[in-house]
CSV table of C-alpha atoms (C1' of nucleotides) in Angstrom, one decimal:
chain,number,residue,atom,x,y,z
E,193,UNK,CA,0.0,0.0,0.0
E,194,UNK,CA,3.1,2.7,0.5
E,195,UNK,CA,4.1,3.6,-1.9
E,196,UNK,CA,8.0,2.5,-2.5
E,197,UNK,CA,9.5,5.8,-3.0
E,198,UNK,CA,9.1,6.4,0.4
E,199,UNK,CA,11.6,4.4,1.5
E,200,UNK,CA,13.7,5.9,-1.5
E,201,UNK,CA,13.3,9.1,0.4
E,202,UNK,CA,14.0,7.6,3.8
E,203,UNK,CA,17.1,6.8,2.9
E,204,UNK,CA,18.0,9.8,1.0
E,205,UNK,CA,18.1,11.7,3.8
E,206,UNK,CA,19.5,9.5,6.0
E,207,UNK,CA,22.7,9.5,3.8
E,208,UNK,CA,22.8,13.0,3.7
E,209,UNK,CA,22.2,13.0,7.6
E,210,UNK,CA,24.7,10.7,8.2
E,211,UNK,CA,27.2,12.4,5.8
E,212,UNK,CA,27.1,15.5,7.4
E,213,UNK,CA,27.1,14.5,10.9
E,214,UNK,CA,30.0,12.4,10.7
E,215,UNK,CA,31.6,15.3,9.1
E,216,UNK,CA,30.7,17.7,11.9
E,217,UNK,CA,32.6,15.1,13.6
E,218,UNK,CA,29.5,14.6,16.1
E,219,UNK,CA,28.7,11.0,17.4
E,220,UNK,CA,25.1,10.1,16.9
E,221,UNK,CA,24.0,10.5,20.7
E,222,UNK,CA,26.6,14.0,20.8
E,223,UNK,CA,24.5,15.4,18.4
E,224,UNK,CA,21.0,14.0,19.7
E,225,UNK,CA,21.6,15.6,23.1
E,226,UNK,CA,22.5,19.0,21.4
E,227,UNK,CA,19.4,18.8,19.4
E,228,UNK,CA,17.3,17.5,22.3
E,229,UNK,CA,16.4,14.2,20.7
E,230,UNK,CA,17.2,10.6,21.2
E,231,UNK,CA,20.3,8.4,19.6
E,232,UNK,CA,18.1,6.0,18.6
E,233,UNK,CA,15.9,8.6,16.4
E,234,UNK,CA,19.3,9.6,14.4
E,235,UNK,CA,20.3,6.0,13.9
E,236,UNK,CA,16.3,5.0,12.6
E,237,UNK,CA,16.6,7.6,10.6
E,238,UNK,CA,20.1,7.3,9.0
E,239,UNK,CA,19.2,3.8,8.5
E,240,UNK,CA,16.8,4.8,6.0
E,241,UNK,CA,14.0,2.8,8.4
E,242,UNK,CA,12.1,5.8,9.5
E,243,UNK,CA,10.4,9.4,7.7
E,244,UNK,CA,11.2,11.9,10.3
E,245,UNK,CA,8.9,14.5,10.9
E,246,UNK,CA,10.5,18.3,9.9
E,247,UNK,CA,10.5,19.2,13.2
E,248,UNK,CA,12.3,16.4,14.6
E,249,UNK,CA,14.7,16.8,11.5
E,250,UNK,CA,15.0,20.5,11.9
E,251,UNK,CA,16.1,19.8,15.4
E,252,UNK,CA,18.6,17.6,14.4
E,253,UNK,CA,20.6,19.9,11.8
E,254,UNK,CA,20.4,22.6,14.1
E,255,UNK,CA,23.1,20.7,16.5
E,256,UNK,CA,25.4,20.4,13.2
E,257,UNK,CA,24.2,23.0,12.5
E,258,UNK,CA,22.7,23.4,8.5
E,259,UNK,CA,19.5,24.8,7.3
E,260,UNK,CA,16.3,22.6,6.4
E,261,UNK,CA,16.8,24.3,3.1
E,262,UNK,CA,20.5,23.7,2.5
E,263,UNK,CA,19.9,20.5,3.4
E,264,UNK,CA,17.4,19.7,0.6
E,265,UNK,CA,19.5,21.6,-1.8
E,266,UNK,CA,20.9,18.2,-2.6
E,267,UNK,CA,18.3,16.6,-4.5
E,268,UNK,CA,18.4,13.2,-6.0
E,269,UNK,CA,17.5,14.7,-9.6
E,270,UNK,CA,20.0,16.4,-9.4
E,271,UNK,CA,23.1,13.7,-9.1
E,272,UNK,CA,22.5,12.4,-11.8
E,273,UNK,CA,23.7,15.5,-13.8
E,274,UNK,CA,27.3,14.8,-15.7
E,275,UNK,CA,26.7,17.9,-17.9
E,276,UNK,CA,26.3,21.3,-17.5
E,277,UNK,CA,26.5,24.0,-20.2
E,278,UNK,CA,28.7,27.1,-19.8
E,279,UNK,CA,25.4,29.6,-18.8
E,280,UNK,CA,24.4,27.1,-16.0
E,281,UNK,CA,27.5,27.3,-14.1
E,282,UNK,CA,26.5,28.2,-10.7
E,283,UNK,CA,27.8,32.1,-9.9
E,284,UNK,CA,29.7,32.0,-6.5
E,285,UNK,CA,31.8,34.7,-7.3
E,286,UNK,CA,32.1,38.4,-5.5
E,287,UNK,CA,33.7,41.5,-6.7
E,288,UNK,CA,36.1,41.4,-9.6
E,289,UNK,CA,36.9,38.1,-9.1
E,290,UNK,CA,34.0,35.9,-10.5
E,291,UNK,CA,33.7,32.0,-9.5
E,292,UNK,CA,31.7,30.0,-11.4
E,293,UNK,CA,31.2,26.5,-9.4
E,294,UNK,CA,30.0,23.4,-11.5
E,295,UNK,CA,26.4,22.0,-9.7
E,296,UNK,CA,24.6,24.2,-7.4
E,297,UNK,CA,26.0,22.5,-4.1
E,298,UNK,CA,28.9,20.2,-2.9
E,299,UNK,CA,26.5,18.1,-1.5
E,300,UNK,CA,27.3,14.4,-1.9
E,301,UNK,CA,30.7,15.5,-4.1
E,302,UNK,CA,34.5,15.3,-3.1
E,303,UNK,CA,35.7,18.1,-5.1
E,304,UNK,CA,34.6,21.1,-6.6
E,305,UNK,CA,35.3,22.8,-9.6
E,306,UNK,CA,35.4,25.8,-10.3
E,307,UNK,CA,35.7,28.7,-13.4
E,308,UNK,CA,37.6,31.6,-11.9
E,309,UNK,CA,38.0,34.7,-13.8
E,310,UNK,CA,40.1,37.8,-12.5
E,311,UNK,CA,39.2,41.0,-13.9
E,312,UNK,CA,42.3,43.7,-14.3
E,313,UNK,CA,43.5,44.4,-10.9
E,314,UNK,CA,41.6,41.4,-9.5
E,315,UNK,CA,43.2,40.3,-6.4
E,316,UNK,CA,42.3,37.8,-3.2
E,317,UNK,CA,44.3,39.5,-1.0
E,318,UNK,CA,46.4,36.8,1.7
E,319,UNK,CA,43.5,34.3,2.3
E,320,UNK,CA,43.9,31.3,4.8
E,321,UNK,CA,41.3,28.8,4.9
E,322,UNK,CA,40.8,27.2,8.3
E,323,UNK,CA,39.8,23.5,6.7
E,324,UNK,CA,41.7,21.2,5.7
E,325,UNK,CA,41.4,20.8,1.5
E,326,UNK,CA,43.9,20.5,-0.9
E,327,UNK,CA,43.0,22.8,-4.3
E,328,UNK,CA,45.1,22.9,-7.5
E,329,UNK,CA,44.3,24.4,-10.8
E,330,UNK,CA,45.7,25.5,-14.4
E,331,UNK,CA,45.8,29.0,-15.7
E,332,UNK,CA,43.8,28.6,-19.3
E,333,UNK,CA,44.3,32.4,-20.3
E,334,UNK,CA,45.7,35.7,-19.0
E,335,UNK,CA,48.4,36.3,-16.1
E,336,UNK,CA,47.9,35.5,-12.6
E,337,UNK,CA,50.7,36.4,-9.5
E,338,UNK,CA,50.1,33.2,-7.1
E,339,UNK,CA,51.8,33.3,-3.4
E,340,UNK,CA,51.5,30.3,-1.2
E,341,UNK,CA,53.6,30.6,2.1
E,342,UNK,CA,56.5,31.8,1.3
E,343,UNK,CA,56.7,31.0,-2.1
E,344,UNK,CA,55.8,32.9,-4.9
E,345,UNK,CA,55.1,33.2,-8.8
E,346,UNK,CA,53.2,34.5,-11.3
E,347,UNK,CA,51.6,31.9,-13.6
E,348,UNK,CA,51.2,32.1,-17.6
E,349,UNK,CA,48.9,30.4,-19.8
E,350,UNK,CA,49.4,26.4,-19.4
E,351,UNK,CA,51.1,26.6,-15.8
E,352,UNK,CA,49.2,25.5,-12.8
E,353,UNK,CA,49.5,25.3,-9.5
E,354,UNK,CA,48.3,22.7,-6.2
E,355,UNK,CA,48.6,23.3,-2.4
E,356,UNK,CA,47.0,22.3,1.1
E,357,UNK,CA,44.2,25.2,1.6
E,358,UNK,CA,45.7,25.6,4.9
E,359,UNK,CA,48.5,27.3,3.8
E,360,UNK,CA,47.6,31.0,3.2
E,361,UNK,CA,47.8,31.8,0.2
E,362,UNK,CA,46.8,35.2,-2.6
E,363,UNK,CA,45.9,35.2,-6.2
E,364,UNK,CA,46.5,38.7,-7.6
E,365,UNK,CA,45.6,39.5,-11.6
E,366,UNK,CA,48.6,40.9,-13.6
E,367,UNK,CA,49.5,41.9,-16.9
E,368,UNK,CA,46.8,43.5,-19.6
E,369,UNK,CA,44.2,40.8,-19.7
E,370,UNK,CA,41.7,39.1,-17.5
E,371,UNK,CA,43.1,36.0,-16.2
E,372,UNK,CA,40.6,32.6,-16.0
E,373,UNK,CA,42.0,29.6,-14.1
E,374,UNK,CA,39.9,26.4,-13.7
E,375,UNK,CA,40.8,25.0,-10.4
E,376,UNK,CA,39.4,22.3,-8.0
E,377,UNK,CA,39.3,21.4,-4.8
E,378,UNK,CA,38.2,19.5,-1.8
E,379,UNK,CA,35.2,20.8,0.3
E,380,UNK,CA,35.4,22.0,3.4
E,381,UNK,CA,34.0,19.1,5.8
E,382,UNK,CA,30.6,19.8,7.0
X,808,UNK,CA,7.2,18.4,28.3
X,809,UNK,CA,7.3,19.3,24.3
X,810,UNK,CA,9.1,22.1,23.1
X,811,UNK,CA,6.8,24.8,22.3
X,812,UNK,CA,8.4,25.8,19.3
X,813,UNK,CA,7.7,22.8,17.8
X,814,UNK,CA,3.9,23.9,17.5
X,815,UNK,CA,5.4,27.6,16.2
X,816,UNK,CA,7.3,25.6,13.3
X,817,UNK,CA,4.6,23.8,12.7
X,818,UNK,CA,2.4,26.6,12.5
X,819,UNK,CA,5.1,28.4,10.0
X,820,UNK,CA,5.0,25.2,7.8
X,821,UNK,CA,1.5,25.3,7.5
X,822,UNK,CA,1.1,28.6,6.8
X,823,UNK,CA,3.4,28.5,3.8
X,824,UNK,CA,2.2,25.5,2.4
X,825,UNK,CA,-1.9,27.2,2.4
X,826,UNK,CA,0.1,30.3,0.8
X,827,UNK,CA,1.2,28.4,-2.0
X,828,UNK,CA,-1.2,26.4,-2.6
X,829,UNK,CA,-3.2,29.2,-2.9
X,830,UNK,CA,-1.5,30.8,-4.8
X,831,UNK,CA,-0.9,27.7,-7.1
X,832,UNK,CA,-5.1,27.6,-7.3
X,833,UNK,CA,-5.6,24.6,-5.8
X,834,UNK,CA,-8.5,22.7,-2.9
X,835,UNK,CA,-7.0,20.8,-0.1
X,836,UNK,CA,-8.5,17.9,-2.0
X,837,UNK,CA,-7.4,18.8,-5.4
X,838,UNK,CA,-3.7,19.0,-3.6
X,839,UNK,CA,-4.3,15.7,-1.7
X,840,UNK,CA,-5.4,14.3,-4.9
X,841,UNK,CA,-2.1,14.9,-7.0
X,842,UNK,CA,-0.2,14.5,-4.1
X,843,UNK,CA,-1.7,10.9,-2.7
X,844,UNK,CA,-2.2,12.0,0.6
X,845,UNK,CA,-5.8,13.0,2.1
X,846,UNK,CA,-7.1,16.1,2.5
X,847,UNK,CA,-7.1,15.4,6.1
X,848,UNK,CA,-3.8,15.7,6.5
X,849,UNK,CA,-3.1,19.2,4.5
X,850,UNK,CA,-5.5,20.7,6.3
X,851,UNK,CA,-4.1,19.6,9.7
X,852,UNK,CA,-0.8,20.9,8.3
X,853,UNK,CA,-2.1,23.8,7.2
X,854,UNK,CA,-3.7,24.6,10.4
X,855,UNK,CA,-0.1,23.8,12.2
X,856,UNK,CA,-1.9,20.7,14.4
X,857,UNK,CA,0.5,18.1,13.0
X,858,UNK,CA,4.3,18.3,12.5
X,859,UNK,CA,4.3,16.5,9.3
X,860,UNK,CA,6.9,14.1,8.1
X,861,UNK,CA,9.4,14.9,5.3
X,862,UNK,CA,7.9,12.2,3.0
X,863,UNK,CA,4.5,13.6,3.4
X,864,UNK,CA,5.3,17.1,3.0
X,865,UNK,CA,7.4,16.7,0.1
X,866,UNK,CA,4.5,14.8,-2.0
X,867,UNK,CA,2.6,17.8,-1.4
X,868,UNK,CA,5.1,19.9,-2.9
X,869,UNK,CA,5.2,18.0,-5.7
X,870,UNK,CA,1.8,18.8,-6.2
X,871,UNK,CA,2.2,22.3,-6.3
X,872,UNK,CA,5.1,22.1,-7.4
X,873,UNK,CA,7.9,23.4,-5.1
X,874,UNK,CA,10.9,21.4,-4.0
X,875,UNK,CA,11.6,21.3,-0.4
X,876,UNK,CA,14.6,23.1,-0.7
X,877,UNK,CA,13.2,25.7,-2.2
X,878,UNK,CA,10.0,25.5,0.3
X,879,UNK,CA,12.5,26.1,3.4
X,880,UNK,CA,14.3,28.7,1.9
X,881,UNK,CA,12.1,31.5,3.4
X,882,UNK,CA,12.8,30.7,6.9
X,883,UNK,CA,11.3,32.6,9.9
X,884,UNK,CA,14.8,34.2,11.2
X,885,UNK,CA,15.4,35.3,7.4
X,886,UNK,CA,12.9,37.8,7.4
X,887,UNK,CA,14.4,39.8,9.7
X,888,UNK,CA,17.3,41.0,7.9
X,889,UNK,CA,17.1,44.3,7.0
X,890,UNK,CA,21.0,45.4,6.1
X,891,UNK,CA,23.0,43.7,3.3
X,892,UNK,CA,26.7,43.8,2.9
X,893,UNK,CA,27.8,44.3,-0.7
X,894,UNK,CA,29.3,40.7,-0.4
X,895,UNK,CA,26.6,39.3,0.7
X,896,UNK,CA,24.8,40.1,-2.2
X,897,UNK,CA,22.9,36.7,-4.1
X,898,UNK,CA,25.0,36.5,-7.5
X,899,UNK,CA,22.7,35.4,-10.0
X,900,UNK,CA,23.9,36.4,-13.2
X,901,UNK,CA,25.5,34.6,-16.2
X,902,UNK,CA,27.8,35.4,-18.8
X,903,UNK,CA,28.9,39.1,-19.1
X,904,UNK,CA,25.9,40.6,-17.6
X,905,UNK,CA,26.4,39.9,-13.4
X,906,UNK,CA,23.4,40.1,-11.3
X,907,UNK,CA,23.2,40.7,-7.4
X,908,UNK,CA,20.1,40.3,-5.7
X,909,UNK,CA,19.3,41.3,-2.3
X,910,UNK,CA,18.4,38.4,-0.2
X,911,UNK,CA,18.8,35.0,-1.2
X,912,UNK,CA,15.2,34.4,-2.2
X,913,UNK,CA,11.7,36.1,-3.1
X,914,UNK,CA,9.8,34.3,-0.6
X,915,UNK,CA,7.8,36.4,1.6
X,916,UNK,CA,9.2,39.9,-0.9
X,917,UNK,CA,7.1,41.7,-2.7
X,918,UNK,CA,9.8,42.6,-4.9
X,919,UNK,CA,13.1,42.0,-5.9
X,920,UNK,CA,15.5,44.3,-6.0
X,921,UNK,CA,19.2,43.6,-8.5
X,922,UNK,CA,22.5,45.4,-8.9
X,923,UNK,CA,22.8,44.5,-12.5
X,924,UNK,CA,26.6,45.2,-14.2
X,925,UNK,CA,27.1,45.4,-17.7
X,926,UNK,CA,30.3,44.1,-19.1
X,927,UNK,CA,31.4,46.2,-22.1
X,928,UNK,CA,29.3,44.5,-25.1
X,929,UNK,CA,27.0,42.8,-22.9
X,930,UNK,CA,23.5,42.5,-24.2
X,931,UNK,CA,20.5,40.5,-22.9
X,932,UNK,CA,19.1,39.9,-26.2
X,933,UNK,CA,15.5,40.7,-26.6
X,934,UNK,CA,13.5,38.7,-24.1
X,935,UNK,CA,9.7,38.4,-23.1
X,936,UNK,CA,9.2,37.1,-19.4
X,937,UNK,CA,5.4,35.4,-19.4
X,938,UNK,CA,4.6,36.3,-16.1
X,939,UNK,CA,2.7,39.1,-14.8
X,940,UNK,CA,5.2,41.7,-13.4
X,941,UNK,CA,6.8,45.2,-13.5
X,942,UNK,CA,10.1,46.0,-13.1
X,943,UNK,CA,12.2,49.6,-13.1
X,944,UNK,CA,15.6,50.9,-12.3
X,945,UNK,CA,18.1,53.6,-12.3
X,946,UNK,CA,21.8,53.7,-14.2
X,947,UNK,CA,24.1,54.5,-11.5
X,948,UNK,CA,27.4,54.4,-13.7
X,949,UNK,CA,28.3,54.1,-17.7
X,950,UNK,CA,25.3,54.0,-20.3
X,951,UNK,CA,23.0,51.3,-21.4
X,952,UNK,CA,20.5,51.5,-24.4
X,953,UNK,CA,17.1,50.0,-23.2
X,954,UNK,CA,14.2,48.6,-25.9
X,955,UNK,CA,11.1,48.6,-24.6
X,956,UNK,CA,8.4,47.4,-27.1
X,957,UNK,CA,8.5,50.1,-29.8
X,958,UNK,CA,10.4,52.8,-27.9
X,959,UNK,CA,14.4,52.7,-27.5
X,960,UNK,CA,16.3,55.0,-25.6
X,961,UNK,CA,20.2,55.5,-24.1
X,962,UNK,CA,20.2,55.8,-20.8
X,963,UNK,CA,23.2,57.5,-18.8
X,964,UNK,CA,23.8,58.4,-15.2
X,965,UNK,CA,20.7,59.2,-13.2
X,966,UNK,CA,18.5,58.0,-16.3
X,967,UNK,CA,15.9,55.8,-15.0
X,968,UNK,CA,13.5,53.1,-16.7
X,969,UNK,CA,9.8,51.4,-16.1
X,970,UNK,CA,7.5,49.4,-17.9
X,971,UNK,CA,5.4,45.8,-17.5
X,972,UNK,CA,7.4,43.0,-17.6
X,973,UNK,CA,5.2,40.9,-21.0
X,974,UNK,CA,6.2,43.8,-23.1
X,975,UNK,CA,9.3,42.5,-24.7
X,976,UNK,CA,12.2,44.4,-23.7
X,977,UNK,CA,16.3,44.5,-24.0
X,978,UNK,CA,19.4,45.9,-22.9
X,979,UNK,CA,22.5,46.5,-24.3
X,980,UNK,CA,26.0,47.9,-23.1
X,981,UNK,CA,27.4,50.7,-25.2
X,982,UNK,CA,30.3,53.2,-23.9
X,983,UNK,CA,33.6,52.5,-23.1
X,984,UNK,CA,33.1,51.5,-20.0
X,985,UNK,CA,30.8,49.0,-18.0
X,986,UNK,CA,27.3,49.8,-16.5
X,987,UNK,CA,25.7,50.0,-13.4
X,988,UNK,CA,21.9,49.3,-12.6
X,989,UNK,CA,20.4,49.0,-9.6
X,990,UNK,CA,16.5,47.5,-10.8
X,991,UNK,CA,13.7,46.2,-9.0
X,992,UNK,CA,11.3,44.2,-9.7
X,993,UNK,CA,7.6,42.1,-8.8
X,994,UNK,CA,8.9,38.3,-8.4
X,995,UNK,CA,6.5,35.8,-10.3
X,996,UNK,CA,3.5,35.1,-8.6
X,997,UNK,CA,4.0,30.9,-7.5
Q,117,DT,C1',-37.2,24.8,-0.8
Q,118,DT,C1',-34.5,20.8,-2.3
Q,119,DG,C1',-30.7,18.7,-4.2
Q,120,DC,C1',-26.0,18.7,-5.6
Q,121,DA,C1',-21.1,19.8,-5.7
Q,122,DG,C1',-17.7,22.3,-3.9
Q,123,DT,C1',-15.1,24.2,0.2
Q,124,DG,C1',-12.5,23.2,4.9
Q,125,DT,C1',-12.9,20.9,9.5
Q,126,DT,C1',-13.2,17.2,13.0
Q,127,DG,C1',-13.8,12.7,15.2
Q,128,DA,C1',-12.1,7.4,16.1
Q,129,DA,C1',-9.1,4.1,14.2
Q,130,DA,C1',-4.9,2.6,11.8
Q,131,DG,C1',-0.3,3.2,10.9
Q,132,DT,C1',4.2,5.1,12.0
Q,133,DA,C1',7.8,7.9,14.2
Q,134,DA,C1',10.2,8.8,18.8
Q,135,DT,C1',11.4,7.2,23.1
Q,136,DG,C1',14.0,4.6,26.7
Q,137,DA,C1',16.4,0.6,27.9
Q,138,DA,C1',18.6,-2.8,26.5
Q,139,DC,C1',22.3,-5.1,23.3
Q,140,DA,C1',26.7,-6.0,20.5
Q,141,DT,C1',31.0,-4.2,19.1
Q,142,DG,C1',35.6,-2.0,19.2
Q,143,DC,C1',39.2,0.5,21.3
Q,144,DC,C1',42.4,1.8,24.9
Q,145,DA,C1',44.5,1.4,29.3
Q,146,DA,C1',45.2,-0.9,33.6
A,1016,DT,C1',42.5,-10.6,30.4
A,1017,DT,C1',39.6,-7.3,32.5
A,1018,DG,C1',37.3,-3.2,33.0
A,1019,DG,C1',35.8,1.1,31.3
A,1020,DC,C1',34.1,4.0,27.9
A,1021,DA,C1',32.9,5.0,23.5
A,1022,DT,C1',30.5,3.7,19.3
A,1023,DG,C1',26.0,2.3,16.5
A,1024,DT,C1',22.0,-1.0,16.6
A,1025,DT,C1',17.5,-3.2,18.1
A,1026,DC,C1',13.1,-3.8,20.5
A,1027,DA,C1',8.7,-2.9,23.1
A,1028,DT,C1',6.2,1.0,24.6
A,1029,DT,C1',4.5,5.5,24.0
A,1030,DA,C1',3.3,9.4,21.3
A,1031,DC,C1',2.0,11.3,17.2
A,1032,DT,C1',0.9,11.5,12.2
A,1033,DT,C1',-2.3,9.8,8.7
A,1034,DT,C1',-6.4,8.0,7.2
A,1035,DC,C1',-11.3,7.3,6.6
A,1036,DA,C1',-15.7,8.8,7.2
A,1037,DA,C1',-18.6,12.0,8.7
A,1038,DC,C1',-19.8,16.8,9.6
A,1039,DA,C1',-20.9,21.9,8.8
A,1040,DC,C1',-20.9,25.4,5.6
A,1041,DT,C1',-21.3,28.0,1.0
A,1042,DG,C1',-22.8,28.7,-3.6
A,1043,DC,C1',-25.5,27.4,-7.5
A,1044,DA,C1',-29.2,25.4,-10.1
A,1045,DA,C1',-33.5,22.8,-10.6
DNA sequence: TTGCAGTGTTGAAAGTAATGAACATGCCAA
DNA sequence: TTGGCATGTTCATTACTTTCAACACTGCAA
């Protein structure tokens, strides 16, 4: 009489649940006492065996903590997309330095790609990323002045580049042209 | 012994969910119908009696339709914000032409509100949005030439546009250097 | 009026999620 | 080994969502 999708769902979230939780680095009763629910509830539900209720869910990513809507921003219909054309690149970008991310989310991915384009004078300023990710990427047109630690070297067309996030590190435009650089990189751990 | 905000999110569910379907033109039972629940149940929901489960409550969107991402994106402690930083503007634009909304979504607006920039060259092509709105703005910096309909016009600095959003209309970067809009405009009714 | 079709609401019963207390396992130290 | 402490899992009970059927109401037509 249910309908079999249901389950399909069930476990859905639970992965995602799960996924994220263990990436808080939260033990299933750690984060049932922060969000005022039982460990048995979080382990029904990762197991796919149970449809929680919203509240009971929204309780539960509070303690991680993520939104009810960033949690659903992973969809199932949407990992099954391989392509995506140039216009549907998600726009992540801010100031004269415009990221364009493949896929709307990192949900469910171990990397993330990424279209970078410096405009003249574009510049990161000395960044230092507090996860820990690696990132690397190849510089497909334009000049682009890259300092990691203590070393430092400005990048032409072909030459690329790949460092732990951790280490702080600046991109910085140079020459005449806008510079584009498709890099990757690991996602911070939820 | 229940937490008593569990009623107040319930309460906020339903209350979204009789918006939209409302505003979708649908009965309870027409809803239930599509959805293969009761009408029982969306009208407890709706009333904020029951905290319904995710399985539940995302067959109902489909019915409308509205993903549950989507659905939770207009959360209660969203609506307070008042004060933007410039970086924390919603990049939504593609291509040359980079648009910043205010806010990350329409629910709950009664308009939206863009900083549009114009690459040099950049040009919408003529479009014709199908819904019912109206949109208007002001160049803050360079010069775009608007088509509205029949009428076209070069706008500059202080120049400001306004018209219904079925009439077809386009806009084109011309100058030496980029332009600045900030626009506004009715989101589509859901 | 009467009947009919639509709306949303409310009861008791069926079905299911959440609880609380067990259980099994693994790891580390004494 | 033994104990202790953490992990995740399972089961019967409790609590709640969902259903089904009935209800009250509105508008419209015969």
């Amino acid at each position: 009489m249910n309908m079999p999708n249901i389950d399909q769902d069930a476990l859905e979230v639970g992965l995602r649940l799960r996924a994220l939780r263990e990436g808080a680095g939260l033990s299933q009763r750690a984060l049932a006492k922060q969000a005022g629910v039982t460990n048995s509830t979080i382990s029904l539900i990762e197991a796919g065996k149970v449809n929680p209720s919203v509240g009971a869910l929204k309780r539960i990513l509070e303690g991680i903590p993520i939104g009810l809507s960033d949690f659903f921003a992973y969809e199932p219909d949407g990992e099954k997309t391989v392509f995506y054309a140039a216009e549907d690149l998600t726009e992540i970008g801010k100031g004269s330095l415009s990221l364009k991310q493949v896929g709307a989310n990192l949900y469910g991915r171990a990397m993330m790609i990424l279209l970078e384009t410096y405009d003249l004078g574009a510049d990161t300023g000395r960044v230092m990323y507090g996860h820990d990710a690696e990132e690397g990427g190849i510089v497909v047109s334009g000049r682009v002045e890259v300092t990691v630690g203590e070393e430092r070297k400005v990048l032409g067309v072909g030459d690329a580049y790949y460092f732990d996030s951790r280490t702080p590190h600046r991109f910085r435009q140079v020459g005449p042209e806008k510079c584009v650089v498709v890099s990757a990189c690991t996602p911070p751990t939820f």
